[in-house]
Amino acid sequence: MARFTRQISAMEVRATQKNRVRYSSKHIKHLPSCTITEFDLKDYSPLGFRLIQELEDIDPDDYMHSICNDETLNKLSSGKIGNVFLVSNDDRFLIKILRKSEIKVILETLPGYYRHIHNHRSSLFSRIYGAHVVKPVGGVKTYFAVMSNMLHSKVFMNKLYDLKGSPKGRTNKKIELRNNTVFKDIDFDFCFYVDPLARQRIIKQTKLDCDLLEEQGIMDYSLLVGLQVKESSSQGSVNGVNPVYGSFTPPCSLKSDSTNSLKTALNSPDSSFTTFYSCPPSRESVESENSMTSNSTSSETNLINRQSKLATLSDLFVNSCSSTNFGMKIPARARREKRAAGEEEEWYDVVLYLGIVDTFQDYGMKKRIEHCYKTIQHNSNSISTVHPKIYSSRFQEFVSNIFLPREDGDLSL
């Protein structure tokens, strides 16, 4: 029986809700005299985004307390478009400052986006939980979106990449996130050998996600790849990455203790439909919640049993009804390409964190003009500003080229 999907109406997309956020010495101790204490906050399509929050078991009150923290609103009010990522104090949400035109794109695509992530729970899309504009009293407006945070503070990333599948112009204006540099395509020199089922699922889900973006006229999105190298004392670090195997080790000989990396993450809080119209929280009132909890079901235990690994992996990678974020904690062998003549290849035992991000840019007049200008300087196939259909095709090809299947049938991870 087909699952019924609640539709977001055009009226719900256009709806807004205004809030006044105030802070005082009662809420914040030792408040600096220059600190802004009053903000106007507007929520775009509150009912529409409430459905997404419900889908991910996020309580609306908890959500508002997280983003209405005094430090967060002050940082947002002084941030720069595109180059600022903020993480909520409770570590649950990633916040990005956007242009008004990008907020418009989010709202225009919201009905289709919600329908997609409802029907494809293992979508690689970074979940968008809200679109807002904040204005300090007497100040200027700042537009921002709130997304799922795949980079929790408890997860150390050795490398973090923002990849579009095009090397042109992808080294300038590097972004810092949690004191880590987010590298881009021209810095990327890895390919990943993963379980064939995992690769099949990655490629299939990427196609489903890209088909939606192509249909909605979206381009210039990225694959965010977090690379966590498993601990090893066999060799020292190389450029911030700790190698665990030498070049003589074939990609098929992944150690069995990698099964520990197959633990999945679940969002813990239950949903609520309480309407939240104002939020004067203090730092003490913003309760930190750990949304990364270990799934200790029997299927994990069975992963240790070699005879049951095929079924368990199939459940993990194919179950589209699960609320588990598919792109989290994918075990892989990483091969680093030779960077100079005479150097040997480097192999690493890694855990990957994947997500499709920055789905805010349509192929409007500005991007069409940019495309014409860049094609004069570069080959049109090498630039990121291309028609959504071309962008989707190139992005999928890029993903299929960097994720490779292990060459044996051994399921021991």
mmCIF file of C-alpha atoms in Angstrom:
data_model
loop_
_atom_site.group_PDB
_atom_site.id
_atom_site.type_symbol
_atom_site.label_atom_id
_atom_site.label_comp_id
_atom_site.label_asym_id
_atom_site.label_seq_id
_atom_site.Cartn_x
_atom_site.Cartn_y
_atom_site.Cartn_z
ATOM 1 C CA MET A 1 0.000 0.000 0.000
ATOM 2 C CA ALA A 2 1.387 3.374 -1.010
ATOM 3 C CA ARG A 3 2.220 5.734 1.838
ATOM 4 C CA PHE A 4 0.177 8.916 2.036
ATOM 5 C CA THR A 5 2.284 12.055 1.888
ATOM 6 C CA ARG A 6 0.893 15.227 3.392
ATOM 7 C CA GLN A 7 1.236 17.986 0.795
ATOM 8 C CA ILE A 8 2.489 21.493 1.586
ATOM 9 C CA SER A 9 0.068 23.965 0.036
ATOM 10 C CA ALA A 10 0.976 27.202 -1.731
ATOM 11 C CA MET A 11 -0.691 29.133 1.093
ATOM 12 C CA GLU A 12 1.475 27.355 3.671
ATOM 13 C CA VAL A 13 4.595 28.176 1.634
ATOM 14 C CA ARG A 14 3.717 31.887 1.600
ATOM 15 C CA ALA A 15 2.812 32.025 5.294
ATOM 16 C CA THR A 16 5.135 33.765 7.774
ATOM 17 C CA GLN A 17 5.211 34.141 11.536
ATOM 18 C CA LYS A 18 6.797 37.073 13.358
ATOM 19 C CA ASN A 19 8.395 36.860 16.789
ATOM 20 C CA ARG A 20 10.031 39.387 19.071
ATOM 21 C CA VAL A 21 13.029 37.982 20.935
ATOM 22 C CA ARG A 22 14.211 39.867 24.017
ATOM 23 C CA TYR A 23 17.050 39.273 26.445
ATOM 24 C CA SER A 24 17.798 40.973 29.730
ATOM 25 C CA SER A 25 20.087 40.661 32.738
ATOM 26 C CA LYS A 26 17.468 38.305 34.145
ATOM 27 C CA HIS A 27 18.197 35.870 31.326
ATOM 28 C CA ILE A 28 21.911 36.527 30.775
ATOM 29 C CA LYS A 29 24.378 37.170 33.572
ATOM 30 C CA HIS A 30 27.273 39.606 33.024
ATOM 31 C CA LEU A 31 25.658 41.012 29.869
ATOM 32 C CA PRO A 32 28.132 43.343 28.050
ATOM 33 C CA SER A 33 26.793 46.850 27.582
ATOM 34 C CA CYS A 34 27.238 46.745 23.797
ATOM 35 C CA THR A 35 25.323 43.462 23.343
ATOM 36 C CA ILE A 36 22.160 43.587 21.246
ATOM 37 C CA THR A 37 19.276 42.359 23.388
ATOM 38 C CA GLU A 38 16.220 42.637 21.138
ATOM 39 C CA PHE A 39 15.553 41.043 17.764
ATOM 40 C CA ASP A 40 12.716 40.668 15.286
ATOM 41 C CA LEU A 41 12.629 37.116 13.970
ATOM 42 C CA LYS A 42 10.462 36.023 11.047
ATOM 43 C CA ASP A 43 9.800 32.361 10.286
ATOM 44 C CA TYR A 44 9.069 31.456 6.674
ATOM 45 C CA SER A 45 6.498 28.724 6.016
ATOM 46 C CA PRO A 46 6.350 27.644 9.677
ATOM 47 C CA LEU A 47 3.804 24.874 9.054
ATOM 48 C CA GLY A 48 5.734 23.559 6.072
ATOM 49 C CA PHE A 49 8.993 23.281 7.992
ATOM 50 C CA ARG A 50 7.108 21.921 10.993
ATOM 51 C CA LEU A 51 6.317 18.865 8.857
ATOM 52 C CA ILE A 52 10.023 18.330 8.172
ATOM 53 C CA GLN A 53 10.833 18.734 11.868
ATOM 54 C CA GLU A 54 8.122 16.200 12.691
ATOM 55 C CA LEU A 55 9.572 13.821 10.113
ATOM 56 C CA GLU A 56 12.930 13.995 11.897
ATOM 57 C CA ASP A 57 11.457 13.843 15.438
ATOM 58 C CA ILE A 58 12.448 17.402 16.312
ATOM 59 C CA ASP A 59 10.384 19.194 18.923
ATOM 60 C CA PRO A 60 9.462 22.713 17.673
ATOM 61 C CA ASP A 61 10.078 24.263 21.089
ATOM 62 C CA ASP A 62 13.532 22.698 21.312
ATOM 63 C CA TYR A 63 14.248 23.917 17.793
ATOM 64 C CA MET A 64 13.339 27.527 18.618
ATOM 65 C CA HIS A 65 15.342 27.474 21.847
ATOM 66 C CA SER A 66 18.360 26.248 19.871
ATOM 67 C CA ILE A 67 18.331 28.930 17.186
ATOM 68 C CA CYS A 68 17.149 31.783 19.427
ATOM 69 C CA ASN A 69 20.150 31.589 21.688
ATOM 70 C CA ASP A 70 21.523 35.088 22.366
ATOM 71 C CA GLU A 71 25.023 34.242 21.098
ATOM 72 C CA THR A 72 23.673 32.697 17.900
ATOM 73 C CA LEU A 73 21.461 35.671 17.028
ATOM 74 C CA ASN A 74 24.278 38.138 17.702
ATOM 75 C CA LYS A 75 26.677 36.165 15.489
ATOM 76 C CA LEU A 76 24.079 35.914 12.739
ATOM 77 C CA SER A 77 23.477 39.664 12.828
ATOM 78 C CA SER A 78 27.172 40.356 12.251
ATOM 79 C CA GLY A 79 27.915 37.564 9.765
ATOM 80 C CA LYS A 80 28.710 37.598 6.048
ATOM 81 C CA ILE A 81 26.681 35.891 3.368
ATOM 82 C CA GLY A 82 27.904 32.479 2.257
ATOM 83 C CA ASN A 83 31.095 32.375 4.332
ATOM 84 C CA VAL A 84 29.602 31.800 7.760
ATOM 85 C CA PHE A 85 28.530 28.458 9.189
ATOM 86 C CA LEU A 86 27.294 28.491 12.755
ATOM 87 C CA VAL A 87 26.549 25.506 14.938
ATOM 88 C CA SER A 88 23.793 25.740 17.530
ATOM 89 C CA ASN A 89 24.909 25.545 21.155
ATOM 90 C CA ASP A 90 23.321 22.134 21.571
ATOM 91 C CA ASP A 91 25.266 20.881 18.525
ATOM 92 C CA ARG A 92 22.145 19.733 16.682
ATOM 93 C CA PHE A 93 21.840 22.275 13.875
ATOM 94 C CA LEU A 94 24.044 23.865 11.254
ATOM 95 C CA ILE A 95 23.100 27.462 10.432
ATOM 96 C CA LYS A 96 24.103 29.223 7.212
ATOM 97 C CA ILE A 97 23.640 32.858 6.252
ATOM 98 C CA LEU A 98 22.015 33.194 2.818
ATOM 99 C CA ARG A 99 20.831 35.769 0.350
ATOM 100 C CA LYS A 100 17.162 36.644 0.142
ATOM 101 C CA SER A 101 17.081 35.086 -3.332
ATOM 102 C CA GLU A 102 18.315 31.782 -1.883
ATOM 103 C CA ILE A 103 15.579 31.821 0.755
ATOM 104 C CA LYS A 104 13.130 32.318 -2.112
ATOM 105 C CA VAL A 105 14.513 29.217 -3.848
ATOM 106 C CA ILE A 106 14.123 27.169 -0.651
ATOM 107 C CA LEU A 107 10.482 28.195 -0.362
ATOM 108 C CA GLU A 108 9.694 27.597 -4.046
ATOM 109 C CA THR A 109 11.113 24.072 -3.858
ATOM 110 C CA LEU A 110 9.795 23.247 -0.376
ATOM 111 C CA PRO A 111 6.718 21.164 -1.397
ATOM 112 C CA GLY A 112 8.749 18.923 -3.708
ATOM 113 C CA TYR A 113 11.638 18.753 -1.260
ATOM 114 C CA TYR A 114 9.385 17.618 1.594
ATOM 115 C CA ARG A 115 7.632 15.051 -0.600
ATOM 116 C CA HIS A 116 11.029 13.693 -1.667
ATOM 117 C CA ILE A 117 12.554 13.259 1.800
ATOM 118 C CA HIS A 118 9.256 11.801 3.049
ATOM 119 C CA ASN A 119 9.264 9.149 0.324
ATOM 120 C CA HIS A 120 13.061 8.621 0.332
ATOM 121 C CA ARG A 121 14.115 8.588 3.967
ATOM 122 C CA SER A 122 17.675 7.618 3.026
ATOM 123 C CA SER A 123 18.102 10.748 0.912
ATOM 124 C CA LEU A 124 21.583 12.254 1.063
ATOM 125 C CA PHE A 125 20.137 15.760 1.325
ATOM 126 C CA SER A 126 21.155 17.740 4.358
ATOM 127 C CA ARG A 127 17.773 18.300 6.015
ATOM 128 C CA ILE A 128 16.524 21.892 6.003
ATOM 129 C CA TYR A 129 14.543 22.532 9.174
ATOM 130 C CA GLY A 130 13.735 26.200 8.785
ATOM 131 C CA ALA A 131 14.205 29.443 6.852
ATOM 132 C CA HIS A 132 14.282 32.711 8.786
ATOM 133 C CA VAL A 133 15.243 36.363 8.760
ATOM 134 C CA VAL A 134 16.494 38.102 11.893
ATOM 135 C CA LYS A 135 16.790 41.844 12.411
ATOM 136 C CA PRO A 136 18.244 43.416 15.536
ATOM 137 C CA VAL A 137 16.290 46.484 16.587
ATOM 138 C CA GLY A 138 17.829 49.369 14.661
ATOM 139 C CA GLY A 139 19.922 46.982 12.536
ATOM 140 C CA VAL A 140 19.774 45.240 9.154
ATOM 141 C CA LYS A 141 18.133 41.972 8.132
ATOM 142 C CA THR A 142 20.057 38.704 7.969
ATOM 143 C CA TYR A 143 18.551 35.735 6.128
ATOM 144 C CA PHE A 144 19.532 32.237 7.189
ATOM 145 C CA ALA A 145 18.591 28.573 6.933
ATOM 146 C CA VAL A 146 18.822 25.914 9.626
ATOM 147 C CA MET A 147 20.005 22.467 8.574
ATOM 148 C CA SER A 148 20.916 19.104 10.049
ATOM 149 C CA ASN A 149 24.408 18.991 11.509
ATOM 150 C CA MET A 150 26.346 16.018 10.172
ATOM 151 C CA LEU A 151 29.522 17.270 11.860
ATOM 152 C CA HIS A 152 28.853 16.791 15.533
ATOM 153 C CA SER A 153 31.515 17.956 17.975
ATOM 154 C CA LYS A 154 32.052 14.373 19.153
ATOM 155 C CA VAL A 155 33.059 13.348 15.640
ATOM 156 C CA PHE A 156 36.624 14.300 14.746
ATOM 157 C CA MET A 157 37.190 14.758 11.014
ATOM 158 C CA ASN A 158 40.682 14.370 9.611
ATOM 159 C CA LYS A 159 39.593 15.941 6.330
ATOM 160 C CA LEU A 160 36.480 17.766 5.179
ATOM 161 C CA TYR A 161 35.674 18.367 1.507
ATOM 162 C CA ASP A 162 33.054 20.395 -0.354
ATOM 163 C CA LEU A 163 32.940 18.785 -3.808
ATOM 164 C CA LYS A 164 31.076 19.846 -6.932
ATOM 165 C CA GLY A 165 32.789 17.612 -9.481
ATOM 166 C CA SER A 166 34.433 20.632 -11.131
ATOM 167 C CA PRO A 167 37.947 21.880 -10.266
ATOM 168 C CA LYS A 168 37.675 25.393 -11.718
ATOM 169 C CA GLY A 169 37.694 28.114 -9.096
ATOM 170 C CA ARG A 170 37.447 25.629 -6.248
ATOM 171 C CA THR A 171 40.427 26.654 -4.085
ATOM 172 C CA ASN A 172 39.624 30.253 -3.180
ATOM 173 C CA LYS A 173 37.705 31.446 -0.118
ATOM 174 C CA LYS A 174 38.081 28.306 1.950
ATOM 175 C CA ILE A 175 35.535 28.058 4.751
ATOM 176 C CA GLU A 176 36.414 27.230 8.340
ATOM 177 C CA LEU A 177 34.029 24.932 10.201
ATOM 178 C CA ARG A 178 34.819 23.863 13.772
ATOM 179 C CA ASN A 179 38.401 25.078 13.261
ATOM 180 C CA ASN A 180 38.716 22.733 10.276
ATOM 181 C CA THR A 181 39.356 23.959 6.756
ATOM 182 C CA VAL A 182 36.752 22.827 4.250
ATOM 183 C CA PHE A 183 38.778 21.797 1.190
ATOM 184 C CA LYS A 184 37.466 21.820 -2.366
ATOM 185 C CA ASP A 185 37.729 19.834 -5.586
ATOM 186 C CA ILE A 186 41.250 20.777 -6.619
ATOM 187 C CA ASP A 187 42.519 19.654 -3.204
ATOM 188 C CA PHE A 188 40.736 16.315 -3.417
ATOM 189 C CA ASP A 189 43.036 13.334 -4.130
ATOM 190 C CA PHE A 190 41.123 10.322 -2.787
ATOM 191 C CA CYS A 191 38.937 7.525 -4.024
ATOM 192 C CA PHE A 192 37.002 5.228 -1.703
ATOM 193 C CA TYR A 193 36.541 1.471 -1.900
ATOM 194 C CA VAL A 194 33.266 0.551 -0.211
ATOM 195 C CA ASP A 195 31.071 -2.494 0.085
ATOM 196 C CA PRO A 196 29.314 -3.117 -3.264
ATOM 197 C CA LEU A 197 25.910 -2.760 -1.584
ATOM 198 C CA ALA A 198 26.961 0.558 -0.102
ATOM 199 C CA ARG A 199 28.228 1.815 -3.465
ATOM 200 C CA GLN A 200 25.038 0.709 -5.193
ATOM 201 C CA ARG A 201 22.971 2.558 -2.600
ATOM 202 C CA ILE A 202 25.111 5.703 -2.780
ATOM 203 C CA ILE A 203 24.857 5.892 -6.566
ATOM 204 C CA LYS A 204 21.142 5.080 -6.619
ATOM 205 C CA GLN A 205 20.302 7.628 -3.943
ATOM 206 C CA THR A 206 22.481 10.279 -5.594
ATOM 207 C CA LYS A 207 20.532 9.765 -8.818
ATOM 208 C CA LEU A 208 17.183 10.079 -7.045
ATOM 209 C CA ASP A 209 18.295 13.261 -5.286
ATOM 210 C CA CYS A 210 19.834 14.772 -8.429
ATOM 211 C CA ASP A 211 16.705 13.994 -10.443
ATOM 212 C CA LEU A 212 14.703 16.145 -8.043
ATOM 213 C CA LEU A 213 17.227 18.990 -8.177
ATOM 214 C CA GLU A 214 17.298 18.831 -11.967
ATOM 215 C CA GLU A 215 13.505 18.905 -12.074
ATOM 216 C CA GLN A 216 13.454 21.959 -9.803
ATOM 217 C CA GLY A 217 16.143 23.761 -11.801
ATOM 218 C CA ILE A 218 18.756 23.659 -8.999
ATOM 219 C CA MET A 219 22.490 23.596 -9.645
ATOM 220 C CA ASP A 220 25.780 24.467 -7.911
ATOM 221 C CA TYR A 221 25.149 22.043 -5.036
ATOM 222 C CA SER A 222 27.937 20.074 -3.373
ATOM 223 C CA LEU A 223 28.775 16.725 -1.857
ATOM 224 C CA LEU A 224 30.086 17.317 1.646
ATOM 225 C CA VAL A 225 32.503 14.513 2.553
ATOM 226 C CA GLY A 226 33.860 14.114 6.059
ATOM 227 C CA LEU A 227 36.754 11.687 6.317
ATOM 228 C CA GLN A 228 37.559 10.114 9.669
ATOM 229 C CA VAL A 229 40.690 7.965 9.724
ATOM 230 C CA LYS A 230 40.665 5.027 12.096
ATOM 231 C CA GLU A 231 43.329 5.148 14.798
ATOM 232 C CA SER A 232 46.595 3.371 14.091
ATOM 233 C CA SER A 233 50.074 3.513 15.529
ATOM 234 C CA SER A 234 51.698 1.867 12.542
ATOM 235 C CA GLN A 235 52.748 5.075 10.786
ATOM 236 C CA GLY A 236 52.849 8.807 11.404
ATOM 237 C CA SER A 237 50.510 11.380 9.984
ATOM 238 C CA VAL A 238 50.799 12.696 6.467
ATOM 239 C CA ASN A 239 49.320 16.160 5.808
ATOM 240 C CA GLY A 240 46.862 15.784 8.651
ATOM 241 C CA VAL A 241 45.803 12.233 7.732
ATOM 242 C CA ASN A 242 46.955 9.189 9.671
ATOM 243 C CA PRO A 243 47.708 6.290 7.309
ATOM 244 C CA VAL A 244 46.880 2.857 8.635
ATOM 245 C CA TYR A 245 48.080 0.664 5.783
ATOM 246 C CA GLY A 246 50.894 0.837 3.281
ATOM 247 C CA SER A 247 50.474 0.787 -0.471
ATOM 248 C CA PHE A 248 51.057 -2.951 -0.541
ATOM 249 C CA THR A 249 47.694 -3.661 1.111
ATOM 250 C CA PRO A 250 44.932 -4.404 -1.434
ATOM 251 C CA PRO A 251 41.571 -2.646 -1.062
ATOM 252 C CA CYS A 252 39.737 -5.912 -0.464
ATOM 253 C CA SER A 253 41.475 -6.711 2.845
ATOM 254 C CA LEU A 254 39.423 -4.515 5.122
ATOM 255 C CA LYS A 255 39.796 -5.566 8.767
ATOM 256 C CA SER A 256 36.866 -7.092 10.592
ATOM 257 C CA ASP A 257 36.926 -4.500 13.385
ATOM 258 C CA SER A 258 35.466 -2.001 10.948
ATOM 259 C CA THR A 259 32.051 -3.406 11.870
ATOM 260 C CA ASN A 260 32.128 -0.993 14.785
ATOM 261 C CA SER A 261 31.789 1.803 12.242
ATOM 262 C CA LEU A 262 28.405 0.520 11.107
ATOM 263 C CA LYS A 263 26.623 1.897 14.175
ATOM 264 C CA THR A 264 23.917 4.285 13.051
ATOM 265 C CA ALA A 265 22.714 7.589 14.480
ATOM 266 C CA LEU A 266 19.154 8.252 15.611
ATOM 267 C CA ASN A 267 17.465 11.542 16.422
ATOM 268 C CA SER A 268 16.226 11.215 19.985
ATOM 269 C CA PRO A 269 13.606 13.880 20.868
ATOM 270 C CA ASP A 270 9.915 13.242 20.193
ATOM 271 C CA SER A 271 7.950 15.654 18.063
ATOM 272 C CA SER A 272 5.470 18.173 19.424
ATOM 273 C CA PHE A 273 2.896 20.434 17.823
ATOM 274 C CA THR A 274 3.011 23.170 20.456
ATOM 275 C CA THR A 275 3.153 26.564 18.746
ATOM 276 C CA PHE A 276 6.072 28.664 19.966
ATOM 277 C CA TYR A 277 5.599 32.384 19.420
ATOM 278 C CA SER A 278 8.348 33.985 21.485
ATOM 279 C CA CYS A 279 11.625 32.817 22.935
ATOM 280 C CA PRO A 280 13.576 34.657 25.648
ATOM 281 C CA PRO A 281 15.972 31.853 26.605
ATOM 282 C CA SER A 282 19.150 32.179 28.604
ATOM 283 C CA ARG A 283 22.242 30.114 28.056
ATOM 284 C CA GLU A 284 21.102 28.000 30.974
ATOM 285 C CA SER A 285 17.669 27.428 29.406
ATOM 286 C CA VAL A 286 19.009 25.972 26.189
ATOM 287 C CA GLU A 287 19.227 22.322 27.053
ATOM 288 C CA SER A 288 21.943 20.396 25.297
ATOM 289 C CA GLU A 289 20.608 17.253 23.729
ATOM 290 C CA ASN A 290 22.606 14.452 22.286
ATOM 291 C CA SER A 291 21.031 13.454 18.996
ATOM 292 C CA MET A 292 23.775 10.934 18.249
ATOM 293 C CA THR A 293 22.799 7.777 20.130
ATOM 294 C CA SER A 294 24.089 4.294 19.457
ATOM 295 C CA ASN A 295 21.717 1.841 17.872
ATOM 296 C CA SER A 296 22.268 -1.272 19.936
ATOM 297 C CA THR A 297 19.797 -3.509 18.136
ATOM 298 C CA SER A 298 20.455 -7.151 17.433
ATOM 299 C CA SER A 299 21.317 -6.400 13.794
ATOM 300 C CA GLU A 300 24.580 -4.801 14.947
ATOM 301 C CA THR A 301 25.497 -7.881 16.923
ATOM 302 C CA ASN A 302 24.736 -10.002 13.886
ATOM 303 C CA LEU A 303 27.214 -7.997 11.844
ATOM 304 C CA ILE A 304 29.957 -9.787 13.736
ATOM 305 C CA ASN A 305 28.552 -13.061 12.494
ATOM 306 C CA ARG A 306 29.984 -13.551 9.011
ATOM 307 C CA GLN A 307 27.014 -15.618 7.798
ATOM 308 C CA SER A 308 24.478 -12.861 8.460
ATOM 309 C CA LYS A 309 26.413 -9.861 7.130
ATOM 310 C CA LEU A 310 24.837 -9.833 3.682
ATOM 311 C CA ALA A 311 21.294 -9.477 5.042
ATOM 312 C CA THR A 312 22.322 -6.882 7.603
ATOM 313 C CA LEU A 313 24.145 -4.722 5.065
ATOM 314 C CA SER A 314 21.138 -4.977 2.775
ATOM 315 C CA ASP A 315 18.892 -3.744 5.593
ATOM 316 C CA LEU A 316 21.263 -0.864 6.321
ATOM 317 C CA PHE A 317 21.674 0.393 2.780
ATOM 318 C CA VAL A 318 18.342 -0.399 1.134
ATOM 319 C CA ASN A 319 15.697 0.330 3.774
ATOM 320 C CA SER A 320 14.269 3.619 2.537
ATOM 321 C CA CYS A 321 11.696 3.766 5.345
ATOM 322 C CA SER A 322 14.312 4.180 8.053
ATOM 323 C CA SER A 323 14.764 7.576 9.681
ATOM 324 C CA THR A 324 18.482 6.885 9.970
ATOM 325 C CA ASN A 325 20.615 9.251 7.928
ATOM 326 C CA PHE A 326 22.060 6.956 5.286
ATOM 327 C CA GLY A 327 25.241 8.956 4.644
ATOM 328 C CA MET A 328 26.530 8.692 8.203
ATOM 329 C CA LYS A 329 29.327 6.305 9.219
ATOM 330 C CA ILE A 330 30.040 4.428 5.993
ATOM 331 C CA PRO A 331 33.204 2.293 6.353
ATOM 332 C CA ALA A 332 35.631 2.413 3.432
ATOM 333 C CA ARG A 333 39.207 1.955 2.293
ATOM 334 C CA ALA A 334 40.608 5.223 1.000
ATOM 335 C CA ARG A 335 43.323 5.364 -1.634
ATOM 336 C CA ARG A 336 45.259 8.592 -1.905
ATOM 337 C CA GLU A 337 46.661 9.305 -5.330
ATOM 338 C CA LYS A 338 50.345 9.869 -5.926
ATOM 339 C CA ARG A 339 51.188 13.537 -5.477
ATOM 340 C CA ALA A 340 54.714 13.388 -6.911
ATOM 341 C CA ALA A 341 56.764 11.103 -9.096
ATOM 342 C CA GLY A 342 58.292 8.234 -7.181
ATOM 343 C CA GLU A 343 55.815 8.385 -4.300
ATOM 344 C CA GLU A 344 53.867 5.314 -3.342
ATOM 345 C CA GLU A 345 50.095 5.242 -3.024
ATOM 346 C CA GLU A 346 48.716 5.608 0.482
ATOM 347 C CA TRP A 347 45.895 3.519 1.912
ATOM 348 C CA TYR A 348 43.679 4.435 4.850
ATOM 349 C CA ASP A 349 40.954 2.686 6.783
ATOM 350 C CA VAL A 350 38.271 5.380 7.111
ATOM 351 C CA VAL A 351 34.705 6.147 8.091
ATOM 352 C CA LEU A 352 32.821 8.503 5.761
ATOM 353 C CA TYR A 353 30.146 11.089 6.447
ATOM 354 C CA LEU A 354 28.266 12.201 3.316
ATOM 355 C CA GLY A 355 25.616 14.738 2.502
ATOM 356 C CA ILE A 356 24.363 16.813 -0.418
ATOM 357 C CA VAL A 357 24.392 20.457 0.655
ATOM 358 C CA ASP A 358 23.872 23.981 -0.714
ATOM 359 C CA THR A 359 20.728 23.229 -2.706
ATOM 360 C CA PHE A 360 19.795 26.922 -2.754
ATOM 361 C CA GLN A 361 20.861 28.084 -6.219
ATOM 362 C CA ASP A 362 18.614 28.035 -9.280
ATOM 363 C CA TYR A 363 19.766 28.593 -12.841
ATOM 364 C CA GLY A 364 18.422 32.122 -13.086
ATOM 365 C CA MET A 365 19.574 35.073 -15.145
ATOM 366 C CA LYS A 366 22.581 35.782 -12.916
ATOM 367 C CA LYS A 367 23.920 32.240 -13.302
ATOM 368 C CA ARG A 368 23.227 32.236 -17.043
ATOM 369 C CA ILE A 369 25.320 35.368 -17.464
ATOM 370 C CA GLU A 370 28.030 33.865 -15.257
ATOM 371 C CA HIS A 371 27.982 30.736 -17.432
ATOM 372 C CA CYS A 372 28.473 32.766 -20.607
ATOM 373 C CA TYR A 373 31.347 34.709 -19.050
ATOM 374 C CA LYS A 374 33.160 31.617 -17.734
ATOM 375 C CA THR A 375 32.813 29.667 -20.992
ATOM 376 C CA ILE A 376 34.933 32.357 -22.638
ATOM 377 C CA GLN A 377 37.763 31.601 -20.202
ATOM 378 C CA HIS A 378 37.321 27.848 -19.626
ATOM 379 C CA ASN A 379 35.893 24.729 -21.190
ATOM 380 C CA SER A 380 32.164 24.674 -20.443
ATOM 381 C CA ASN A 381 32.462 21.106 -19.120
ATOM 382 C CA SER A 382 34.940 22.142 -16.416
ATOM 383 C CA ILE A 383 33.027 24.985 -14.747
ATOM 384 C CA SER A 384 30.424 24.658 -12.005
ATOM 385 C CA THR A 385 27.974 27.174 -13.479
ATOM 386 C CA VAL A 386 26.138 25.024 -16.031
ATOM 387 C CA HIS A 387 22.552 24.051 -16.831
ATOM 388 C CA PRO A 388 20.936 21.899 -14.068
ATOM 389 C CA LYS A 389 20.661 18.893 -16.406
ATOM 390 C CA ILE A 390 24.375 19.024 -17.254
ATOM 391 C CA TYR A 391 25.272 19.705 -13.626
ATOM 392 C CA SER A 392 23.243 16.701 -12.447
ATOM 393 C CA SER A 393 24.806 14.368 -14.991
ATOM 394 C CA ARG A 394 28.353 15.497 -14.176
ATOM 395 C CA PHE A 395 27.731 15.320 -10.429
ATOM 396 C CA GLN A 396 26.452 11.729 -10.667
ATOM 397 C CA GLU A 397 29.420 10.708 -12.804
ATOM 398 C CA PHE A 398 31.790 12.261 -10.282
ATOM 399 C CA VAL A 399 30.174 10.343 -7.412
ATOM 400 C CA SER A 400 30.366 7.033 -9.298
ATOM 401 C CA ASN A 401 34.068 7.664 -10.009
ATOM 402 C CA ILE A 402 35.157 8.369 -6.433
ATOM 403 C CA PHE A 403 33.179 5.546 -4.813
ATOM 404 C CA LEU A 404 34.445 2.209 -6.110
ATOM 405 C CA PRO A 405 33.397 -1.333 -5.206
ATOM 406 C CA ARG A 406 35.734 -3.688 -3.407
ATOM 407 C CA GLU A 407 36.868 -6.231 -5.936
ATOM 408 C CA ASP A 408 36.146 -9.345 -3.914
ATOM 409 C CA GLY A 409 32.970 -10.865 -2.507
ATOM 410 C CA ASP A 410 34.312 -10.910 1.029
ATOM 411 C CA LEU A 411 31.816 -9.244 3.357
ATOM 412 C CA SER A 412 34.172 -9.140 6.337
ATOM 413 C CA LEU A 413 34.400 -5.492 7.275
#
